[in-house]
Amino acid sequence: MDDAARSLISQTPKREPQSFSAYAPSNIALSKYWGKRDKARNLPLNSSLSISLGEWGSHTTVAPSEDGLDHVTLNGESLAADTAFARKALAFADLFRNNCPLRIDTRNTIPTAAGLASSASGFAALTRALCGSFDMELSEPEMSLIARIGSGSASRSLWHGFVRWNMGTAEDGGDSFAELLPYRWDDFRIAIVKVDTAPKSHSSRDGMNHTTKTSPLFAAWPAQAERDCRIVEDAISERDFKILGETVEANALAMHATMQAARPALSYLTAQSWQVLEQLWQARSNGLEAYATMDAGANVKLIFLQDSTDDITSVFPDATVIDPFAGQ
Ligand code: DP6
């Protein structure tokens, strides 16, 4: 059975590459993707829903190379072809090109100190830049389908706002792509509480595959995650922040529980992450309406509404606050 994303790329007419630049925002899942039903096509076991991070993302330019060799730069620095980033970017470009050498320049605006991964925005921006460079006429959902091959969470980074990645059921992955949801919530805020910037010991890919394979608790995850995804979307559409926050936090903790039950156990959360959670829960018992979510790393992300901003920064003075709809 063919892969829908690869077939789409090979069947779409292309011109010779030209210089093209694109931007994609990073995103944080409010209801998580954790586990694949098909590794080769990068198909998830459940749908997920995210909020974009505004100006925090990746700017990528794809251009023909002038000296016949591939060149990859990251934040202005030339990378050797065998570094992980260059290898992944060039392997992804191989899906589009017919041996033509390319220059791929990526600049991430996510502060390094925020400790957030940039693979979601990186592959989304690279997909947009490659499609533009080869002048391929593709819709955003089609680009999302393609970005998914690079990294699942990248499928959700084509847009600003709330985005849902539908898991789909087709064997070739043709219906597994994301779409922008029609909800704007101007008061919605995110805070990043940085805990640790050390490079993570396991990529999310390795972590989710290990969990899927060995965790006895994983069996309960896909159905619960699918339910959570629906509850999160309903809560957003109804502006019910309490249900939204409670579901987001429970969903993240359930995902981390599946990892802790893996054999051997996998934990991205550190003692410091738990300390932030304890502080949050204490503040919440005193009336602060904020909820936490954590990904494959130790940092804690908080969601809250604009009028809680001062309370958040007084409890977490080092937190960085993001307004995901600013400028949109
Ligand atoms: C915990 O999208 O990085 O952030 O598809 O293997 O590249 P691959 O995984 P990736 O996993 C993201 C995992 C997560 C949850 C989420 O973003 O939904």
Coordinates of C-alpha atoms and ligand atoms in Angstrom, one line a residue:
M1 CA 0.0 0.0 0.0
D2 CA 1.4 3.4 -1.0
D3 CA 1.9 6.2 1.5
A4 CA -0.6 9.0 0.8
A5 CA 1.9 11.8 1.8
R6 CA 4.7 10.5 -0.4
S7 CA 2.3 9.9 -3.3
L8 CA 0.9 13.4 -3.0
I9 CA 4.5 14.8 -3.2
S10 CA 5.5 12.7 -6.2
Q11 CA 2.2 13.4 -8.1
T12 CA 2.2 17.2 -7.6
P13 CA 3.8 19.1 -10.5
K14 CA 7.0 21.0 -9.6
R15 CA 9.2 23.6 -11.2
E16 CA 13.0 23.9 -10.7
P17 CA 13.6 25.1 -7.1
Q18 CA 13.7 28.8 -6.4
S19 CA 14.4 30.7 -3.2
F20 CA 11.4 30.6 -0.9
S21 CA 11.0 31.6 2.7
A22 CA 8.3 30.5 5.2
Y23 CA 7.4 30.8 8.8
A24 CA 5.6 28.3 11.1
P25 CA 4.8 28.8 14.8
S26 CA 5.6 26.1 17.3
N27 CA 2.7 24.5 19.2
I28 CA 1.8 22.9 22.5
A29 CA -0.6 20.0 22.6
L30 CA -3.6 20.5 24.9
S31 CA -4.5 16.9 24.3
K32 CA -1.5 14.9 23.4
Y33 CA -0.3 12.6 20.6
W34 CA 1.6 9.7 22.2
G35 CA 2.0 6.5 20.3
K36 CA 2.0 5.4 16.6
R37 CA -0.2 2.9 14.8
D38 CA 2.2 2.9 11.8
K39 CA 5.8 4.0 12.3
A40 CA 6.8 4.2 8.6
R41 CA 3.9 6.5 7.8
N42 CA 4.1 8.2 11.1
L43 CA 0.4 7.7 11.9
P44 CA -0.9 8.3 15.4
L45 CA -3.1 6.1 17.6
N46 CA -5.2 9.0 18.6
S47 CA -6.2 12.5 17.6
S48 CA -4.6 15.5 19.3
L49 CA -5.3 19.3 19.7
S50 CA -2.9 22.1 20.1
I51 CA -2.5 25.9 20.5
S52 CA 0.2 27.7 18.5
L53 CA 2.9 29.8 20.1
G54 CA 2.6 33.0 18.0
E55 CA 6.0 34.5 17.3
W56 CA 7.9 31.5 18.7
G57 CA 8.6 29.3 15.7
S58 CA 10.9 28.6 12.7
H59 CA 11.8 30.7 9.7
T60 CA 13.1 28.5 6.9
T61 CA 14.4 29.4 3.5
V62 CA 14.9 26.7 0.8
A63 CA 17.0 27.8 -2.3
P64 CA 19.0 26.1 -5.1
S65 CA 22.6 25.6 -4.1
E66 CA 25.1 27.6 -6.1
D67 CA 28.1 25.2 -5.8
G68 CA 26.4 21.9 -6.4
L69 CA 26.5 20.8 -2.8
D70 CA 23.8 20.7 -0.1
H71 CA 24.1 23.3 2.7
V72 CA 22.2 23.3 5.9
T73 CA 22.4 26.1 8.5
L74 CA 20.7 26.5 11.8
N75 CA 20.5 29.9 13.5
G76 CA 23.3 31.2 11.2
E77 CA 25.7 28.3 11.8
S78 CA 26.7 25.9 9.0
L79 CA 26.0 22.3 9.9
A80 CA 28.0 19.3 8.7
A81 CA 25.8 16.9 6.6
D82 CA 26.0 14.2 9.3
T83 CA 24.6 16.2 12.2
A84 CA 21.2 15.0 13.3
F85 CA 19.4 18.3 12.2
A86 CA 21.0 18.3 8.7
R87 CA 20.4 14.6 8.2
K88 CA 16.7 15.0 9.0
A89 CA 16.2 18.1 6.9
L90 CA 18.0 16.7 3.9
A91 CA 16.2 13.3 4.1
F92 CA 12.9 15.3 4.2
A93 CA 14.0 17.4 1.2
D94 CA 14.8 14.1 -0.6
L95 CA 11.0 13.4 -0.7
F96 CA 10.6 16.5 -3.0
R97 CA 13.7 16.8 -5.1
N98 CA 15.3 14.9 -7.9
N99 CA 18.9 15.0 -6.8
C100 CA 19.1 18.8 -7.1
P101 CA 21.4 20.3 -4.4
L102 CA 19.7 22.7 -2.0
R103 CA 20.5 25.3 0.6
I104 CA 18.2 25.0 3.7
D105 CA 18.5 27.9 6.2
T106 CA 16.5 27.7 9.4
R107 CA 16.3 30.3 12.2
N108 CA 14.4 29.5 15.3
T109 CA 12.8 32.3 17.3
I110 CA 12.1 30.1 20.2
P111 CA 14.4 31.3 23.0
T112 CA 16.9 28.5 23.7
A113 CA 16.4 29.3 27.3
A114 CA 12.7 28.2 27.0
G115 CA 13.8 24.7 26.6
L116 CA 11.2 23.9 24.0
A117 CA 11.7 21.5 21.1
S118 CA 11.5 23.1 17.7
S119 CA 10.8 20.0 15.6
A120 CA 7.1 20.9 15.2
S121 CA 7.7 24.4 13.8
G122 CA 10.9 23.2 12.0
F123 CA 9.2 20.6 9.9
A124 CA 6.1 22.7 9.3
A125 CA 8.3 25.7 8.1
L126 CA 10.4 23.3 6.0
T127 CA 7.3 21.8 4.4
R128 CA 6.0 25.3 3.5
A129 CA 9.4 26.4 2.2
L130 CA 9.9 23.2 0.1
C131 CA 6.4 23.4 -1.4
G132 CA 7.0 27.1 -2.2
S133 CA 10.4 26.6 -3.6
F134 CA 9.2 23.8 -6.0
D135 CA 6.0 25.9 -6.7
M136 CA 3.7 23.1 -5.7
E137 CA 0.1 24.0 -5.5
L138 CA -1.0 22.3 -2.3
S139 CA -3.6 23.3 0.3
E140 CA -2.7 23.7 4.0
P141 CA -4.3 20.4 5.0
E142 CA -2.2 18.7 2.2
M143 CA 0.9 20.4 3.6
S144 CA 0.0 19.2 7.1
L145 CA -0.3 15.6 5.7
I146 CA 3.3 16.0 4.4
A147 CA 4.7 17.7 7.5
R148 CA 3.4 14.8 9.5
I149 CA 6.0 12.6 7.9
G150 CA 8.8 14.8 9.3
S151 CA 7.3 14.9 12.8
G152 CA 3.7 14.2 14.0
S153 CA 3.4 17.4 16.0
A154 CA 4.6 19.4 12.9
S155 CA 1.2 18.5 11.2
R156 CA -0.3 20.9 13.8
S157 CA 2.1 23.8 13.1
L158 CA 0.8 25.1 9.8
W159 CA -1.5 27.6 11.5
H160 CA -1.9 30.1 14.3
G161 CA -4.6 29.2 16.8
F162 CA -6.3 26.0 17.9
V163 CA -5.5 23.1 15.6
R164 CA -6.8 19.5 15.7
W165 CA -4.8 16.6 14.1
N166 CA -7.4 14.0 13.2
M167 CA -5.9 10.5 13.6
G168 CA -7.7 9.3 10.5
T169 CA -8.4 5.6 9.7
A170 CA -7.0 5.1 6.1
E171 CA -4.2 2.6 5.9
D172 CA -2.2 4.9 3.6
G173 CA -2.5 7.8 6.0
G174 CA -4.5 9.9 3.5
D175 CA -6.9 11.2 6.2
S176 CA -4.4 11.8 8.9
F177 CA -3.7 15.6 8.8
A178 CA -4.5 18.6 10.9
E179 CA -7.0 21.4 10.5
L180 CA -7.4 24.9 11.9
L181 CA -10.3 25.1 14.3
P182 CA -12.6 28.1 14.0
Y183 CA -12.2 29.4 17.6
R184 CA -10.4 32.5 18.6
W185 CA -9.8 33.2 22.3
D186 CA -8.1 36.5 22.8
D187 CA -7.7 36.1 26.6
F188 CA -6.0 32.7 26.3
R189 CA -2.5 32.7 27.7
I190 CA 0.4 30.2 28.0
A191 CA 3.3 30.5 30.4
I192 CA 6.5 28.5 30.1
V193 CA 8.0 27.6 33.5
K194 CA 11.5 26.5 32.6
V195 CA 12.9 23.7 34.6
D196 CA 15.8 22.2 32.8
T197 CA 17.5 22.9 29.5
A198 CA 19.8 19.9 29.4
P199 CA 19.3 18.0 26.1
K200 CA 16.7 15.3 26.8
S201 CA 17.9 11.7 27.1
H202 CA 15.3 10.2 24.8
S203 CA 13.6 11.8 21.8
S204 CA 9.8 11.9 21.9
R205 CA 9.9 9.3 19.1
D206 CA 12.0 6.8 21.1
G207 CA 10.0 7.6 24.2
M208 CA 6.6 7.0 22.7
N209 CA 7.8 3.8 20.9
H210 CA 9.2 2.4 24.2
T211 CA 6.0 3.3 26.0
T212 CA 3.8 1.7 23.4
K213 CA 5.8 -1.5 23.4
T214 CA 6.4 -2.0 27.1
S215 CA 3.9 -0.1 29.3
P216 CA 1.0 -2.1 30.6
L217 CA -0.9 1.1 31.2
F218 CA -0.6 2.1 27.6
A219 CA -3.7 0.0 26.6
A220 CA -5.9 2.6 28.3
W221 CA -4.3 5.6 26.6
P222 CA -5.6 5.8 23.0
A223 CA -9.3 5.7 23.8
Q224 CA -9.0 8.1 26.7
A225 CA -6.8 10.5 24.6
E226 CA -9.5 10.5 21.9
R227 CA -12.2 11.3 24.4
D228 CA -10.0 14.1 25.9
C229 CA -9.4 15.5 22.5
R230 CA -13.2 15.9 22.0
I231 CA -13.8 17.3 25.5
V232 CA -11.0 19.8 25.0
E233 CA -12.5 21.0 21.7
D234 CA -16.0 21.3 23.2
A235 CA -14.6 23.3 26.1
I236 CA -12.8 25.7 23.8
S237 CA -15.9 26.1 21.6
E238 CA -18.0 26.8 24.8
R239 CA -15.3 28.9 26.5
D240 CA -15.4 26.7 29.5
F241 CA -12.0 27.3 30.9
K242 CA -12.4 25.1 34.0
I243 CA -13.3 21.9 32.0
L244 CA -10.6 22.8 29.5
G245 CA -7.9 23.2 32.1
E246 CA -8.9 20.1 34.1
T247 CA -8.9 18.0 31.0
V248 CA -5.6 19.4 29.7
E249 CA -3.8 18.7 33.0
A250 CA -5.3 15.2 33.4
N251 CA -4.5 14.3 29.8
A252 CA -0.8 15.3 30.3
L253 CA -0.5 13.5 33.6
A254 CA -2.1 10.4 32.1
M255 CA 0.4 10.5 29.3
H256 CA 3.3 10.7 31.8
A257 CA 1.8 7.9 33.8
T258 CA 1.9 5.6 30.8
M259 CA 5.7 6.4 30.6
Q260 CA 6.3 5.8 34.2
A261 CA 4.8 2.3 33.9
A262 CA 7.0 1.5 30.9
R263 CA 9.7 -1.1 31.5
P264 CA 12.2 0.2 32.2
A265 CA 10.4 3.3 33.4
L266 CA 10.7 6.5 31.4
S267 CA 10.4 9.9 33.1
Y268 CA 10.9 13.3 31.5
L269 CA 9.6 15.0 34.6
T270 CA 12.2 15.8 37.3
A271 CA 11.9 16.6 41.0
Q272 CA 11.8 20.3 39.9
S273 CA 8.9 19.7 37.5
W274 CA 6.9 18.1 40.4
Q275 CA 7.8 21.1 42.6
V276 CA 6.3 23.4 40.0
L277 CA 3.2 21.3 39.9
E278 CA 2.9 21.3 43.7
Q279 CA 3.2 25.1 43.7
L280 CA 0.5 25.4 41.0
W281 CA -1.8 23.1 43.0
Q282 CA -1.2 25.1 46.1
A283 CA -2.0 28.4 44.3
R284 CA -5.0 26.8 42.7
S285 CA -6.4 25.8 46.1
N286 CA -6.1 29.5 46.9
G287 CA -8.2 30.5 43.9
L288 CA -5.7 30.8 41.0
E289 CA -7.3 29.4 37.8
A290 CA -4.4 27.9 35.9
Y291 CA -3.6 24.4 34.7
A292 CA -0.4 22.6 33.7
T293 CA 0.7 20.5 30.8
M294 CA 4.1 18.8 30.1
D295 CA 5.6 17.2 27.0
A296 CA 8.7 15.0 26.5
G297 CA 10.8 17.3 28.7
A298 CA 11.0 18.6 32.2
N299 CA 9.5 22.1 31.6
V300 CA 6.0 22.9 32.7
K301 CA 3.6 24.9 30.6
L302 CA 0.7 26.7 32.2
I303 CA -2.6 27.8 30.6
F304 CA -4.7 30.5 32.1
L305 CA -6.7 33.6 31.1
Q306 CA -5.3 37.0 30.8
D307 CA -6.7 38.4 34.1
S308 CA -4.6 35.8 36.0
T309 CA -1.3 37.0 34.4
D310 CA -0.2 39.0 37.5
D311 CA -0.9 36.1 39.8
I312 CA 0.9 33.7 37.6
T313 CA 4.0 35.9 37.5
S314 CA 4.0 36.5 41.2
V315 CA 3.9 32.7 41.9
F316 CA 6.3 31.9 39.0
P317 CA 8.5 35.1 38.6
D318 CA 10.7 33.5 35.9
A319 CA 7.8 32.3 33.7
T320 CA 7.6 33.6 30.1
V321 CA 4.0 34.5 29.1
I322 CA 2.9 34.0 25.5
D323 CA -0.2 35.5 23.9
P324 CA -1.0 33.0 21.1
F325 CA -3.4 35.3 19.2
A326 CA -1.3 38.5 19.4
G327 CA -0.9 40.0 15.9
Q328 CA -3.3 37.5 14.4
Ligands
DP6_1 C1 4.8 14.8 23.9 O1 5.8 15.0 17.1 O2 8.0 15.0 18.4 O3 5.0 16.6 22.4 O4 6.1 12.1 15.3 O5 7.9 10.8 16.4 O6 8.4 13.2 15.5 P1 7.4 12.2 16.1 O7 7.0 12.8 17.6 P2 6.7 14.3 18.1 O8 6.0 13.9 19.4 C2 5.3 14.9 20.2 C3 5.0 14.3 21.5 C4 4.4 15.3 22.5 C5 2.9 15.4 22.5 C6 2.3 16.3 21.3 O9 3.0 17.2 20.9 O10 1.2 16.0 21.0

